């Protein structure tokens, strides 16, 4: 997977490149709008992370050029000002998603993966598994090591999300958005509590914990080496 | 063009009025005196006519006239201001005597103004010789001219005097206004506490002063809030920033095991996330302040939204044995995302202040042209003094929690209120022993605040 980052702020660009590279992507970084546009039009990228405020050509112009060239590559916008939010929403210049700075890297990573997955077309799975954990999506049954687990509807949805994206760190805001349709950052510790309760059912009494807290970033479901 | 001051304007208008009035009065007086003189002259001439008729009785030719010359001269000498003309039947002049005894035949001198009276010599013979009596009225004319000059002088002087007096009167009459201007010009951001004296103000200005003072009070309040807000921002940012600085510097101070660095970074991350959340919340509020919140409103089944919120908070409630319930149904156009954010803050708040095992209930009450939504929780009552301030930014009920409150920046209720306001609604809080209620009211036509307060008491 090849990603292009167009970001003029050197520190931000550098950290984004490092973070995304360490998450397993091939990353190129352009430091202004002209370079970015050139790279976007000539390189073959799977996703472009585009800052709106750029010297030379701003993000809108770059995006327009990309779409004018007939490229359908997903574009994730980074905006520094909340006011632009409405424009992104309203005008739908062809951006696929956006993040308002300051954002959490975990959030960016989760969005990037969502966009890339969207492009691939989702396979209709009927069952998800991780180590001894099995989820039957059709019959909505959960078993671990052959033992039936009794989950509420929301706990089931939460577990399904964690399983579908196992190995990915999912930030609280993404979980709130995907499971409860709460699309805003909030102070509440609802997600913490919900995860704890799910963990009680899924992990308690089993030797290997599957649901892990990544401090300050979010939660991940994976079978870690002991 | 420079605008005239009110005093100058009033002075000029007064002068104009006085000038006009005295001019009219003068002109009337002038006309009246002239008419009076004409009347006097006519009476005089009529009375003299008899004497001349007597002297000239029977005269029917110039020859007969010359025989009466002596008597005529005597009569004329007795009245030096009179002149006399006698004309024959066909108007031919038989005799011409100008007033003052001069005897030239060609008209009258220009300096001499005369008034004349034509009459037949013999009243019995209207067709007979004609007599014209001439009266020298030069002194009358002089008098009238003097009087006209006097009138003009009076007009001019009185206009000037009223202009000056009027300007002075206006200036002293407008003194309260000037004082107000002075005071108003002294008021700056630092002296918003000053007020115009309401006592002793003229009735016309009293209302203006009251309005002006009310405006000052509103400004003072808004300014105080703004100053407090800026101070709060600085304060709220300073705590996490100084934590970050100190911790990073201490950690970097000497070599440490890897785990310590990891721990420091995690701790920094938590602080930074709080900062980011606060900045985002403040941007949201700034947008609201600038009227940039544009709710994308669609009719929503509010009971469904409330149930979704309760489902979201259910894990939290179960942990603490709280009972959550929703009552009533209503449909109202709202922006789902914003509404959820507002409700989330209210519920978070309600859950936090409910003792374990307590109850939180949501009530929906549709009324004619609106919806009332109440978020009520059990718990110790809030200090009545705190109620109006609950929605202020960074306001926290318990001051002890101000310093570095772990998760709550104190912006939640401010955000809730800005969302409610953006939907044209109202929100306030009531607290009594047992229950604390946040009452949201959405109406097609917003109700006045007082009405709102009374209407909500009965719940």
CSV table of C-alpha atoms in Angstrom, one decimal, chain B residues 52-69 72 86-89 94-95 120-122 125 128-131:
chain,number,residue,atom,x,y,z
B,52,UNK,CA,-61.7,128.6,1.5
B,53,UNK,CA,-65.2,128.1,0.1
B,54,UNK,CA,-66.3,131.0,2.2
B,55,UNK,CA,-63.5,133.2,0.9
B,56,UNK,CA,-64.1,132.2,-2.7
B,57,UNK,CA,-67.9,132.1,-2.6
B,58,UNK,CA,-69.5,133.2,-5.8
B,59,UNK,CA,-66.3,133.2,-7.9
B,60,UNK,CA,-67.1,132.1,-11.4
B,61,UNK,CA,-64.2,133.5,-13.5
B,62,UNK,CA,-60.4,134.3,-13.1
B,63,UNK,CA,-61.3,137.9,-12.9
B,64,UNK,CA,-63.7,137.4,-10.0
B,65,UNK,CA,-61.0,135.3,-8.4
B,66,UNK,CA,-58.4,138.1,-8.5
B,67,UNK,CA,-60.8,140.4,-6.6
B,68,UNK,CA,-60.6,137.9,-3.7
B,69,UNK,CA,-56.8,137.7,-3.8
B,72,UNK,CA,-57.4,134.5,0.0
B,86,UNK,CA,-58.5,126.6,-8.6
B,87,UNK,CA,-59.6,125.3,-12.0
B,88,UNK,CA,-62.2,126.5,-14.3
B,89,UNK,CA,-65.0,124.5,-15.9
B,94,UNK,CA,-57.1,129.8,-12.6
B,95,UNK,CA,-54.8,129.8,-9.6
B,120,UNK,CA,-66.3,121.7,-6.3
B,121,UNK,CA,-66.0,125.4,-5.2
B,122,UNK,CA,-69.7,125.6,-4.6
B,125,UNK,CA,-72.8,123.4,-8.3
B,128,UNK,CA,-68.8,124.7,-11.4
B,129,UNK,CA,-65.1,125.7,-10.8
B,130,UNK,CA,-63.1,123.1,-9.0
B,131,UNK,CA,-61.1,123.6,-5.8
